[in-house]
Amino acid sequence: MRRRPTTALVIVATAALAVSACGRNESGAGAATTGTDVTSGQATGTITVWAMGAEGEKLPELAKDFEAQNPGAKVDVTAIPWDAAHDKFTTAITANSTPDAAMVGTTWMGEFAGLGALDPLPGNIDSAGFFPGAQETTKVGGTSYGIPWYVETRLVYYRTDLAKKAGYTEAPTTWEGLKEMAKAMQDKAGAKWGIGLQAGGTGSWQTVMPFAWGEGAALDADGRYSFDTPQLLKAVQYYQSFFTDGISDKAAPAQPTTEPDFVSGKVPMFISGPWMMSAVEKVGGEGFKDKYAVAKIPAGSAGSSSFVGGSDFVVFKNSKQRDTAWKFVQFLADPKTQAKWYGMSTDLPSVQSAWDDSALSGDDKLAVFGDQLTTAKAPPSFPTWEQVVASFDSELEKVTKTGADPAAALKTVQQQADSIGTGQ
Amino acid sequence: MTTTTAPPAPAGESTAPGGGRRTRAAARREGRAAWILALPFSLLFLAFTAWPVLQSLFMSITDTRSRDLRTPFAVDVTGFENYAKALSDPLFLQSMRNTAYFVLVGVPLTLTVALAAAVALDRGIHRLRSVFRLGFYTPVITSIVAVAVVWRFLLQTDAGLVNTVLGWVGIDGPNWLGDPTWSMPSLILMATWRNFGTGMIIFLAGLQAVPWHLHEAAAIDGASAWQRFRHITLPLMRPTILFVSVTTGIGYLQFFEEPFVMTNGGPLNSTISMSMYTYKQFGFGNYGYAAAISYIIFVLVAVVTAIQFRLLREER
């Protein structure tokens, strides 16, 4: 008779799980949960893994190391083009045909976790070694659903040779300083535009938010969107002033020509991520490496911050090889693997200790990225973030191009964000 | 002969002509065969066209979002809320205005260019006709995405070929795709260039069907080339023009790839089209709302097509 209560408990628990899994509010809001521990020992079985872009092409090579360490395991990598990836994931989730593990863009985490597709991070996988901002991108409603795989953050790029002409030997650390330097580039160093800033449109929030975060803005205060704040207003006003003062081009072409403009000196400053290093050096040719430098985003009253992006690695709930999949993820998070992966892909490691590797610590410019990453922040992980931020980008375009009032623009964004809701 | 095909007629039912029963049986057989032959298509049609159409019609009156697809019966029926929301959504209204601009300027322009090209080819130098016909038609069979990417390069502000050529004659070319005044004209220009070939081929066939003796008679009576075109060719071409304008109109009302590839709806939402807005809403996971918008587009296409039929069918 001792069995009965246990059986009853199991039935109740299963029923509760079934009910909670079918309801509309399965987005994981509420108490944080951790997944069951991953078993120790070697991984076995075959797992399928999806990865996008260049990462998808190079990952099979890295996976060979995993297979060598775990002779019983096999990793099947499917490379997916970036533009098709989001649709492919949502279709797979709807049809219950997800892979075992996958690389996922940081801004998609909220949506996929909201769909109930992701397995929570097992409690015995250590997540303390990652950059805090990057670790935050894996969290939805307090629960972590994966690991940050690689990271990127945005810095100010500037031409050191032209800066010298303009009277600067190093980049300023304040808002006013940055603007003065950009102006001096126009006045004294012959630049057409002082600094290349995106005049609104898709993704421009990524350049504005670092300034707002530097002022201490929080986009998800009290579990709802908050755009209509003094901090964000200050950042948008500052951003707008570059366009109204003629320092940035409000009619920048739809297809940015950042690299050639930077090399020719037409636009000797811009804000972007680490991939731009190889891009400008490719256009600039031999020796261009020594003609530019990178600097942290100038600090606001709350310090210097930037946008942290990159990709996370997740395991799907439907995985039949859950433990092998998490072991593969564990392998990807290993500092040694991360340093090796940097060598293969130039993707920046998300594990802080991997930065001790000489390939990274020996590079002055990379060191600045590493420094900025310690304070870089991620946007809120609400499932509707992509939709809400589209309206922010659209309003920002009016602010930069037509001189619309930043306060009114933020009110509009706030209204739209409220009517869209967080989706949780 | 089997019993199923021609059973002996029972006595007392001989009012029908002798072959009546057999014919009916044969017709039944034929009917069965027809159903069997039509079955594969019908099933595919029901499964992949009719069902989705009905499903999206239902979806358009619910608040379905992407996460509801796994639990389809958990959605709330909201009636016409989505439709009301669309008609007060500033961005959707903007997309309607943009689409109207594209159609009202693009369709007549494409038709005029297509007709002009067809007339030129019909009357032009015979040896080169096939070369030109191929040249004008090639854009139609080229992938629209490839065309759009090439045009994006051509229309670049500083380095683009168009502005370079304009620079040679001393004109400072505009920021084609980055300036809200020029973005839509740029897209219309490209769409016209790409699509007039279809109309041209059909017009060419129509022109060749115009009886030559009517032209000859009119010429003898002293009608000028323009008069002959105006009073003989155009009236006889009316059905062809109707066909081309309806098909072009339907295509242009749903234009999508041009802004999607070239401008992403910008600058300042000046090129976002109704189809693109639907696509965006689907992308955001607002399936119910997107379905409502696509039904609005469907109704608009039907109305515009009916108007075209009215305008061009009269005076037949």
XYZ file of C-alpha atoms in Angstrom:
740
model
C 0.000 0.000 0.000
C 2.983 2.276 0.207
C 2.928 2.769 -3.489
C -0.393 4.536 -3.649
C 0.536 8.030 -2.530
C 3.508 8.012 -4.893
C 1.336 6.983 -7.814
C -1.194 9.621 -6.954
C 1.532 12.210 -6.705
C 2.888 11.215 -10.085
C -0.559 11.475 -11.635
C -1.172 14.885 -10.098
C 2.243 16.107 -11.116
C 1.823 14.858 -14.673
C -1.605 16.408 -14.916
C -0.275 19.685 -13.565
C 2.565 19.614 -16.062
C 0.205 18.795 -18.904
C -2.133 21.618 -17.941
C 0.628 24.136 -17.548
C 2.170 23.050 -20.861
C -1.048 23.565 -22.769
C -2.132 26.875 -21.325
C -1.568 30.168 -23.051
C 0.830 31.430 -20.441
C 3.587 28.905 -20.924
C 6.187 31.565 -21.483
C 8.188 30.757 -18.404
C 7.368 33.952 -16.581
C 7.525 33.618 -12.850
C 9.853 31.524 -10.759
C 13.242 30.683 -12.197
C 13.804 27.025 -12.936
C 16.864 24.955 -13.672
C 16.986 21.832 -15.765
C 17.855 18.381 -14.486
C 21.561 17.794 -14.071
C 23.486 16.398 -16.971
C 24.900 12.932 -16.305
C 28.644 12.566 -16.046
C 30.729 10.383 -18.299
C 31.177 10.282 -22.025
C 28.520 11.313 -24.492
C 26.986 8.754 -26.803
C 24.632 8.735 -29.747
C 24.074 11.079 -32.673
C 22.828 14.634 -32.249
C 21.699 17.067 -34.899
C 22.847 20.669 -34.560
C 21.795 23.749 -36.519
C 24.057 26.733 -36.979
C 23.881 29.804 -39.175
C 26.186 31.611 -41.566
C 29.953 31.219 -41.346
C 29.559 29.473 -37.985
C 27.462 26.765 -39.620
C 30.185 26.122 -42.148
C 33.044 25.940 -39.653
C 31.323 24.166 -36.762
C 31.690 20.615 -38.217
C 35.442 20.996 -37.920
C 35.214 21.980 -34.258
C 32.730 19.171 -33.623
C 35.433 16.679 -34.637
C 37.247 17.471 -31.388
C 34.095 16.626 -29.461
C 33.762 13.359 -31.340
C 37.403 12.557 -30.610
C 36.828 13.112 -26.888
C 33.607 11.072 -26.970
C 34.154 8.166 -29.372
C 30.547 7.033 -28.993
C 29.072 10.362 -30.064
C 28.436 11.893 -33.454
C 27.474 15.474 -34.291
C 25.494 16.206 -37.462
C 25.740 19.908 -38.235
C 23.240 21.534 -40.602
C 24.324 24.935 -41.909
C 21.419 27.370 -42.355
C 21.588 30.735 -44.090
C 20.864 33.615 -41.696
C 17.913 35.066 -43.642
C 16.049 31.742 -43.619
C 16.954 30.803 -40.076
C 14.204 32.507 -38.092
C 11.428 31.041 -40.258
C 13.040 27.619 -40.209
C 13.201 27.639 -36.423
C 9.625 28.767 -35.874
C 8.378 26.209 -38.400
C 10.394 23.455 -36.738
C 9.103 24.449 -33.304
C 5.489 24.486 -34.483
C 5.921 21.121 -36.195
C 7.857 19.560 -33.295
C 10.766 18.783 -35.611
C 13.506 20.723 -33.881
C 17.163 19.639 -33.870
C 18.784 18.507 -30.620
C 20.853 21.650 -30.165
C 21.246 24.882 -32.087
C 22.903 28.243 -32.305
C 20.281 30.937 -31.717
C 20.476 34.697 -32.196
C 20.370 36.399 -28.782
C 17.260 38.436 -29.609
C 15.265 35.289 -30.481
C 15.621 33.666 -27.078
C 12.478 35.258 -25.639
C 10.358 34.153 -28.561
C 11.579 30.534 -28.645
C 11.426 30.132 -24.891
C 7.967 31.705 -25.037
C 6.970 28.971 -27.465
C 8.002 26.464 -24.828
C 10.615 24.939 -27.105
C 13.802 25.271 -25.061
C 15.218 23.073 -22.336
C 16.290 25.027 -19.212
C 20.010 25.076 -18.503
C 20.967 22.094 -16.307
C 21.919 23.086 -12.780
C 25.341 21.517 -12.957
C 26.524 23.503 -15.965
C 28.467 26.421 -14.586
C 27.341 29.764 -15.960
C 29.450 32.043 -13.777
C 32.360 32.434 -16.169
C 30.502 34.252 -18.946
C 30.314 37.980 -19.463
C 27.319 39.077 -17.359
C 25.570 40.918 -20.219
C 25.947 37.896 -22.471
C 24.719 35.520 -19.784
C 21.666 37.778 -19.422
C 20.719 37.117 -23.081
C 20.044 33.453 -22.271
C 17.540 34.335 -19.551
C 13.810 34.551 -20.136
C 11.632 35.253 -17.133
C 14.534 34.507 -14.796
C 15.282 31.088 -16.270
C 18.414 30.500 -18.310
C 17.826 28.485 -21.495
C 21.333 27.988 -22.830
C 24.814 29.416 -22.868
C 26.213 32.457 -24.633
C 28.385 30.908 -27.340
C 30.219 33.873 -28.744
C 29.807 37.589 -28.189
C 30.194 40.892 -29.923
C 29.874 44.432 -28.727
C 29.993 47.863 -30.334
C 32.850 50.352 -30.047
C 33.821 53.690 -31.546
C 36.157 53.205 -34.514
C 38.322 56.195 -35.418
C 41.197 57.014 -37.735
C 44.260 57.751 -35.594
C 46.119 59.573 -38.397
C 43.205 61.928 -39.045
C 42.543 62.303 -35.326
C 46.076 63.615 -34.940
C 45.344 66.277 -37.563
C 42.195 67.142 -35.647
C 44.233 67.465 -32.464
C 43.443 64.170 -30.748
C 45.861 61.468 -29.682
C 43.227 59.387 -28.028
C 39.463 59.113 -28.066
C 37.424 61.158 -25.578
C 35.436 59.427 -22.854
C 32.513 61.845 -22.566
C 29.518 62.590 -24.782
C 30.563 66.207 -25.414
C 34.094 65.054 -26.133
C 32.959 62.579 -28.761
C 30.903 65.195 -30.541
C 33.714 67.750 -30.426
C 36.123 65.209 -31.861
C 33.728 64.332 -34.695
C 33.317 68.050 -35.440
C 37.084 68.558 -35.408
C 37.419 65.729 -37.927
C 35.251 67.807 -40.273
C 36.869 71.159 -39.523
C 40.530 70.212 -39.315
C 40.986 66.784 -40.904
C 38.938 67.299 -44.072
C 36.277 64.715 -43.348
C 32.920 65.091 -45.093
C 31.024 63.674 -42.133
C 32.398 63.601 -38.607
C 30.965 60.271 -37.547
C 28.892 57.697 -39.399
C 25.735 57.005 -37.416
C 22.783 55.077 -38.782
C 19.946 57.496 -39.516
C 17.191 55.286 -38.169
C 15.944 52.140 -39.849
C 16.389 48.477 -38.981
C 18.831 47.901 -36.162
C 19.607 51.539 -35.393
C 18.458 51.020 -31.790
C 21.678 49.088 -31.296
C 23.651 52.308 -31.687
C 21.360 54.447 -29.526
C 20.928 52.075 -26.606
C 24.591 52.138 -25.487
C 24.167 55.859 -24.765
C 20.875 55.276 -22.947
C 22.400 52.482 -20.880
C 25.281 54.806 -20.097
C 22.652 57.036 -18.493
C 21.199 54.091 -16.578
C 18.133 53.440 -18.733
C 16.197 50.205 -18.202
C 13.930 49.086 -21.019
C 12.069 46.476 -19.006
C 11.361 48.148 -15.698
C 8.620 46.399 -13.673
C 8.123 43.665 -16.261
C 6.859 46.035 -18.936
C 8.421 48.084 -21.686
C 9.589 51.529 -20.687
C 10.733 53.707 -23.552
C 9.324 57.017 -22.373
C 12.051 57.664 -19.805
C 14.320 60.674 -19.178
C 17.427 58.508 -19.717
C 16.357 57.306 -23.140
C 15.158 60.779 -24.070
C 18.572 62.213 -23.241
C 20.260 59.584 -25.421
C 17.915 60.142 -28.362
C 18.347 63.933 -28.110
C 22.103 63.497 -28.090
C 21.902 61.121 -31.057
C 19.688 63.550 -32.957
C 22.086 66.446 -32.362
C 24.704 64.752 -34.578
C 22.267 65.009 -37.467
C 20.903 68.480 -36.758
C 24.460 69.837 -36.349
C 25.486 68.351 -39.685
C 28.070 66.036 -38.154
C 26.342 62.874 -39.401
C 24.674 62.288 -42.753
C 20.897 62.205 -42.415
C 20.562 61.087 -46.047
C 22.972 58.185 -45.670
C 22.362 55.690 -48.469
C 20.162 52.659 -47.852
C 23.199 50.432 -48.357
C 25.898 51.786 -46.062
C 29.358 52.190 -47.543
C 31.115 52.317 -44.191
C 34.362 50.561 -45.118
C 35.386 52.566 -48.217
C 34.292 55.828 -46.557
C 36.388 55.033 -43.503
C 39.430 54.149 -45.577
C 39.147 57.243 -47.788
C 38.684 59.487 -44.756
C 35.275 60.697 -45.908
C 33.747 59.343 -42.679
C 36.651 58.755 -40.260
C 34.575 57.565 -37.288
C 31.729 55.101 -36.774
C 30.286 52.789 -34.148
C 30.199 49.080 -34.890
C 31.166 45.576 -33.859
C 34.362 43.478 -34.043
C 33.690 42.149 -37.550
C 34.483 45.618 -38.881
C 38.167 45.187 -38.033
C 38.790 42.623 -40.757
C 36.371 44.423 -43.082
C 38.153 47.795 -42.987
C 41.593 46.173 -43.058
C 40.582 44.262 -46.173
C 39.510 47.464 -47.938
C 42.371 49.525 -46.489
C 45.051 47.034 -47.488
C 48.559 46.679 -46.137
C 49.400 48.836 -43.126
C 45.881 50.125 -42.557
C 45.865 48.223 -39.275
C 48.001 50.987 -37.738
C 45.882 53.855 -39.024
C 42.859 53.323 -36.823
C 41.922 52.445 -33.270
C 38.861 51.497 -31.288
C 37.561 53.144 -28.126
C 34.888 52.424 -25.575
C 31.505 54.110 -25.917
C 31.779 57.468 -24.101
C 30.352 57.258 -20.605
C 27.120 58.835 -19.450
C 26.319 59.591 -15.847
C 26.076 55.847 -15.129
C 29.291 54.826 -16.879
C 30.213 53.358 -20.222
C 28.024 50.637 -21.647
C 27.464 49.069 -25.006
C 25.238 46.618 -26.802
C 26.120 42.959 -26.374
C 25.142 40.664 -29.201
C 26.305 37.371 -30.586
C 24.746 33.964 -30.425
C 23.598 31.590 -27.733
C 23.598 27.818 -27.855
C 20.474 26.006 -26.748
C 19.088 22.496 -26.391
C 15.515 21.851 -27.470
C 12.990 20.216 -25.178
C 12.167 17.602 -27.799
C 15.725 16.306 -27.961
C 15.950 12.541 -27.602
C 19.665 12.864 -26.825
C 19.321 15.588 -24.229
C 22.429 14.717 -22.234
C 24.645 14.369 -25.285
C 23.319 17.670 -26.580
C 24.082 19.465 -23.295
C 27.522 17.823 -23.192
C 28.188 19.268 -26.616
C 27.079 22.677 -25.354
C 29.343 22.234 -22.336
C 32.189 21.443 -24.709
C 31.494 24.653 -26.674
C 31.600 26.697 -23.454
C 34.981 25.311 -22.421
C 37.593 28.099 -22.366
C 40.023 25.988 -24.399
C 37.410 25.248 -27.066
C 36.431 28.912 -27.108
C 39.992 30.079 -27.656
C 40.406 27.533 -30.436
C 37.114 28.641 -31.991
C 38.336 32.242 -31.992
C 41.288 31.065 -34.069
C 38.964 29.327 -36.521
C 36.206 31.909 -36.798
C 37.392 35.150 -35.088
C 34.183 34.969 -33.035
C 34.907 36.530 -29.644
C 34.715 34.106 -26.678
C 31.833 34.493 -24.251
C 33.807 32.885 -21.426
C 35.918 35.513 -19.730
C 38.827 33.192 -18.940
C 39.238 32.327 -22.640
C 40.431 35.909 -23.097
C 43.648 35.014 -21.257
C 44.735 33.192 -24.402
C 47.619 35.066 -26.022
C 45.831 35.347 -29.365
C 43.259 37.592 -27.675
C 45.125 39.243 -24.820
C 48.010 40.196 -27.108
C 45.846 42.364 -29.359
C 45.316 45.977 -28.236
C 42.055 46.440 -30.098
C 40.570 43.167 -28.908
C 41.474 44.118 -25.349
C 39.152 47.132 -25.679
C 36.352 44.841 -26.796
C 37.051 42.592 -23.824
C 36.959 45.592 -21.513
C 33.688 46.906 -22.968
C 32.086 43.472 -22.712
C 32.288 43.529 -18.928
C 29.703 46.339 -18.836
C 27.832 45.702 -22.093
C 24.105 45.083 -21.846
C 21.463 43.091 -23.677
C 17.950 44.211 -24.608
C 14.971 42.714 -22.733
C 14.085 39.167 -23.756
C 10.324 39.663 -24.141
C 8.920 37.561 -27.000
C 7.601 40.698 -28.730
C 10.907 42.590 -28.584
C 11.568 42.396 -32.356
C 8.188 43.930 -33.119
C 8.459 46.675 -30.524
C 11.953 47.640 -31.546
C 10.835 47.887 -35.189
C 8.596 50.769 -34.159
C 11.473 52.324 -32.225
C 13.682 52.133 -35.338
C 10.915 53.658 -37.411
C 10.358 56.569 -34.996
C 14.094 57.131 -34.672
C 14.279 57.524 -38.434
C 11.798 60.400 -38.191
C 13.900 61.948 -35.437
C 17.151 61.837 -37.395
C 15.874 62.546 -40.895
C 13.023 64.984 -40.399
C 14.004 66.493 -37.076
C 10.928 65.139 -35.284
C 10.696 65.803 -31.557
C 12.460 63.005 -29.621
C 10.020 63.256 -26.710
C 7.009 62.834 -28.994
C 8.722 59.973 -30.788
C 9.387 58.122 -27.543
C 5.772 58.653 -26.478
C 4.636 57.055 -29.743
C 6.995 54.121 -29.219
C 5.715 53.734 -25.673
C 2.117 53.705 -26.857
C 2.856 51.109 -29.510
C 4.866 49.007 -27.060
C 1.991 49.107 -24.589
C -0.550 48.066 -27.184
C 1.698 45.247 -28.433
C 2.467 44.096 -24.902
C 5.369 41.982 -23.729
C 3.801 38.788 -25.074
C 4.228 37.070 -21.751
C -21.225 -7.166 -71.803
C -21.717 -7.340 -68.070
C -24.787 -7.131 -65.953
C -23.806 -3.817 -64.528
C -23.768 -2.107 -67.881
C -27.031 -3.229 -69.366
C -29.460 -5.016 -67.154
C -32.561 -6.260 -68.992
C -35.392 -3.773 -68.772
C -38.147 -5.019 -66.523
C -41.569 -5.244 -68.098
C -43.869 -2.288 -67.626
C -41.070 0.280 -67.691
C -40.679 0.466 -71.397
C -41.755 4.084 -71.692
C -38.164 5.159 -71.908
C -36.478 4.776 -75.287
C -34.532 1.560 -75.722
C -31.094 3.134 -75.211
C -32.120 5.315 -72.274
C -30.899 3.108 -69.512
C -27.673 2.248 -71.217
C -26.856 5.877 -71.786
C -27.593 6.722 -68.217
C -25.349 3.879 -67.076
C -22.598 5.041 -69.376
C -22.990 8.543 -68.089
C -22.711 7.240 -64.552
C -19.589 5.370 -65.538
C -18.163 8.433 -67.159
C -19.107 10.478 -64.159
C -17.300 8.036 -61.892
C -14.234 8.136 -64.106
C -14.330 11.905 -64.083
C -14.495 11.963 -60.324
C -11.602 9.521 -60.034
C -9.527 11.559 -62.473
C -10.350 14.770 -60.695
C -9.797 13.275 -57.269
C -6.019 13.789 -56.905
C -6.259 17.428 -57.890
C -9.370 17.969 -55.796
C -7.735 16.489 -52.724
C -4.604 18.564 -53.212
C -6.708 21.638 -53.820
C -8.793 21.017 -50.712
C -5.780 20.301 -48.548
C -3.400 22.983 -49.750
C -5.633 25.771 -51.068
C -9.202 25.580 -49.838
C -8.404 24.533 -46.283
C -5.683 27.162 -45.694
C -7.977 29.806 -47.185
C -10.760 28.860 -44.785
C -8.346 28.476 -41.905
C -6.861 31.921 -42.469
C -10.366 33.355 -42.752
C -11.077 31.916 -39.317
C -7.698 33.078 -38.071
C -8.471 36.611 -39.187
C -11.261 36.837 -36.620
C -9.094 35.519 -33.761
C -6.117 36.846 -31.847
C -3.870 33.969 -32.993
C -0.187 34.501 -32.294
C 2.671 32.197 -33.232
C 2.746 30.385 -29.922
C -0.954 29.487 -30.265
C -0.307 27.287 -33.284
C 0.570 24.403 -31.008
C -2.697 24.757 -29.139
C -5.013 25.967 -31.910
C -8.214 25.784 -29.880
C -6.973 28.048 -27.145
C -7.324 31.219 -29.225
C -9.955 33.845 -28.543
C -12.410 34.784 -31.255
C -12.339 38.556 -31.427
C -14.689 39.118 -34.349
C -13.813 42.044 -36.556
C -11.315 43.527 -34.120
C -8.341 42.770 -36.402
C -10.051 44.454 -39.344
C -10.906 47.500 -37.291
C -7.349 47.612 -35.984
C -5.947 47.447 -39.535
C -8.079 50.352 -40.709
C -6.828 52.532 -37.865
C -3.206 51.335 -38.013
C -1.188 54.288 -39.353
C 1.475 52.055 -40.850
C -1.078 49.903 -42.668
C -2.807 53.006 -44.035
C 0.591 54.256 -45.155
C 1.199 50.916 -46.897
C -2.181 51.283 -48.637
C -1.258 54.755 -49.862
C 2.135 53.498 -51.048
C 0.511 50.598 -52.900
C -2.038 52.931 -54.504
C 0.817 55.182 -55.674
C 2.639 52.188 -57.089
C -0.428 50.875 -58.920
C -1.804 54.201 -60.191
C 1.523 55.278 -61.662
C 3.046 51.883 -62.368
C 0.231 50.147 -64.248
C -0.429 52.883 -66.859
C 3.310 53.381 -67.305
C 3.975 49.684 -67.787
C 1.046 49.373 -70.213
C 2.189 52.379 -72.248
C 5.767 51.175 -72.480
C 4.622 47.650 -73.339
C 2.288 48.904 -76.076
C 4.904 51.262 -77.486
C 7.465 48.483 -77.562
C 4.982 46.108 -79.195
C 4.054 48.649 -81.876
C 7.720 49.395 -82.523
C 8.497 45.707 -82.847
C 5.450 45.078 -85.011
C 6.273 47.840 -87.473
C 10.014 47.897 -86.969
C 12.953 46.384 -88.741
C 12.118 42.763 -89.281
C 15.597 41.370 -89.115
C 16.279 42.638 -85.615
C 12.798 42.003 -84.284
C 13.559 38.708 -82.574
C 16.710 40.154 -80.998
C 14.750 43.040 -79.469
C 11.878 40.813 -78.484
C 14.306 38.595 -76.600
C 16.070 41.586 -75.081
C 12.861 43.177 -73.828
C 11.514 39.907 -72.515
C 14.648 38.716 -70.712
C 14.020 40.785 -67.527
C 10.667 39.038 -67.086
C 12.225 35.612 -66.842
C 15.127 36.811 -64.693
C 14.719 36.321 -60.972
C 13.216 39.450 -59.436
C 15.648 39.258 -56.555
C 18.629 39.249 -58.928
C 17.116 42.198 -60.803
C 16.512 44.110 -57.577
C 20.042 43.529 -56.324
C 21.534 44.757 -59.609
C 19.291 47.832 -59.595
C 20.297 48.568 -56.030
C 23.870 48.832 -57.242
C 22.905 50.914 -60.266
C 21.006 53.372 -58.080
C 23.691 53.903 -55.431
C 24.104 57.567 -54.597
C 27.817 58.084 -55.103
C 29.168 55.052 -56.880
C 26.050 53.971 -58.797
C 26.086 53.819 -62.584
C 22.940 55.926 -62.981
C 24.314 58.873 -61.032
C 27.733 58.491 -62.656
C 26.157 58.789 -66.100
C 23.999 61.719 -64.933
C 27.195 63.313 -63.619
C 28.727 63.220 -67.113
C 25.985 65.481 -68.392
C 26.252 67.737 -65.380
C 23.260 66.513 -63.402
C 23.690 65.875 -59.694
C 21.696 62.681 -59.316
C 19.402 62.246 -56.305
C 19.729 59.762 -53.477
C 17.460 57.340 -55.313
C 16.717 54.815 -52.602
C 17.545 56.930 -49.542
C 15.290 59.902 -50.195
C 11.559 59.399 -49.528
C 10.654 61.540 -52.562
C 12.635 59.372 -54.939
C 12.301 55.922 -53.411
C 8.902 55.075 -54.886
C 9.686 56.439 -58.374
C 12.841 54.309 -58.320
C 10.850 51.194 -57.533
C 8.242 52.013 -60.195
C 11.015 52.544 -62.741
C 12.493 49.178 -61.921
C 9.144 47.377 -61.895
C 8.247 48.879 -65.273
C 11.552 47.841 -66.763
C 11.162 44.339 -65.463
C 7.507 43.751 -66.252
C 6.699 45.475 -69.527
C 7.984 42.445 -71.479
C 5.006 40.318 -70.472
C 2.528 42.904 -71.729
C 4.614 43.488 -74.840
C 4.479 39.834 -75.899
C 0.706 39.741 -75.487
C 0.241 43.093 -77.257
C 2.430 41.855 -80.085
C 0.168 38.856 -80.560
C -2.848 41.186 -80.441
C -1.329 43.568 -82.990
C -0.604 40.765 -85.372
C -4.236 39.747 -85.209
C -5.440 43.207 -86.364
C -6.540 42.693 -89.981
C -4.162 44.488 -92.291
C -6.843 45.310 -94.874
C -8.538 47.700 -92.412
C -5.322 49.692 -92.187
C -4.947 49.593 -95.935
C -8.473 50.866 -96.502
C -8.045 53.652 -93.965
C -4.695 54.627 -95.490
C -6.346 54.891 -98.899
C -8.948 57.174 -97.336
C -6.103 59.402 -96.174
C -5.906 58.489 -92.470
C -2.596 59.276 -90.838
C -0.584 56.632 -88.952
C -1.754 58.062 -85.633
C -5.391 58.137 -86.753
C -5.160 54.522 -87.863
C -3.628 53.543 -84.534
C -6.210 55.535 -82.567
C -9.302 54.394 -84.453
C -8.434 50.915 -85.725
C -5.696 49.328 -83.640
C -6.732 50.545 -80.183
C -10.436 49.572 -80.388
C -9.579 46.155 -81.755
C -6.978 45.713 -79.030
C -9.439 46.467 -76.238
C -9.765 42.870 -74.971
C -5.996 42.465 -75.023
C -5.511 45.715 -73.122
C -8.112 44.609 -70.601
C -6.309 41.340 -70.059
C -2.893 42.933 -69.667
C -4.133 45.712 -67.393
C -5.967 43.271 -65.125
C -3.030 40.899 -64.779
C -0.538 43.746 -64.321
C -2.872 45.436 -61.847
C -3.242 42.308 -59.733
C 0.508 41.783 -59.773
C 1.240 45.386 -58.791
C -1.330 45.400 -56.000
C 0.665 42.617 -54.408
C 4.119 44.064 -55.030
C 6.574 42.836 -52.494
C 10.025 41.873 -53.721
C 11.047 45.328 -54.932
C 10.801 47.085 -51.549
C 11.781 43.926 -49.685
C 15.117 43.635 -51.454
C 15.875 47.263 -52.289
C 14.644 49.453 -49.454
C 13.166 47.216 -46.747
C 10.175 49.535 -46.761
C 12.177 52.652 -45.998
C 13.196 55.436 -45.988
C 10.582 56.741 -43.553
C 8.228 53.898 -44.541
C 7.819 55.453 -47.971
C 7.980 52.147 -49.838
C 6.341 49.690 -47.475
C 3.617 47.869 -49.433
C 0.532 46.071 -48.184
C 2.053 42.665 -48.915
C 5.233 43.631 -47.167
C 3.336 44.809 -44.125
C 1.469 41.486 -44.058
C 4.778 39.667 -44.264
C 6.169 41.734 -41.419
C 3.170 40.998 -39.227
C 3.529 37.275 -39.961
C 7.187 37.598 -39.063
C 6.237 39.159 -35.725
C 3.983 36.159 -35.104
C 0.721 38.164 -35.307
C -0.972 35.545 -37.462
C -4.541 36.649 -36.795
C -3.782 40.262 -37.652
C -1.751 39.331 -40.742
C -4.573 37.082 -41.973
C -7.040 39.962 -41.604
C -4.768 42.239 -43.624
C -4.391 39.662 -46.386
C -8.177 39.452 -46.630
C -8.343 43.224 -46.955
C -5.826 42.981 -49.817
C -7.951 40.241 -51.391
C -11.060 42.414 -51.307
C -9.142 45.385 -52.712
C -7.798 43.300 -55.595
C -11.314 42.107 -56.384
C -12.703 45.661 -56.316
C -9.926 47.100 -58.470
C -10.293 44.280 -60.996
C -14.049 44.849 -61.175
C -13.429 48.544 -61.844
C -10.991 47.705 -64.623
C -13.557 45.418 -66.232
C -16.159 48.196 -66.053
C -13.918 50.807 -67.601
C -12.564 48.721 -70.420
C -15.530 46.574 -71.283
C -17.942 49.350 -72.226
C -18.370 50.389 -75.844
C -17.767 46.866 -77.003
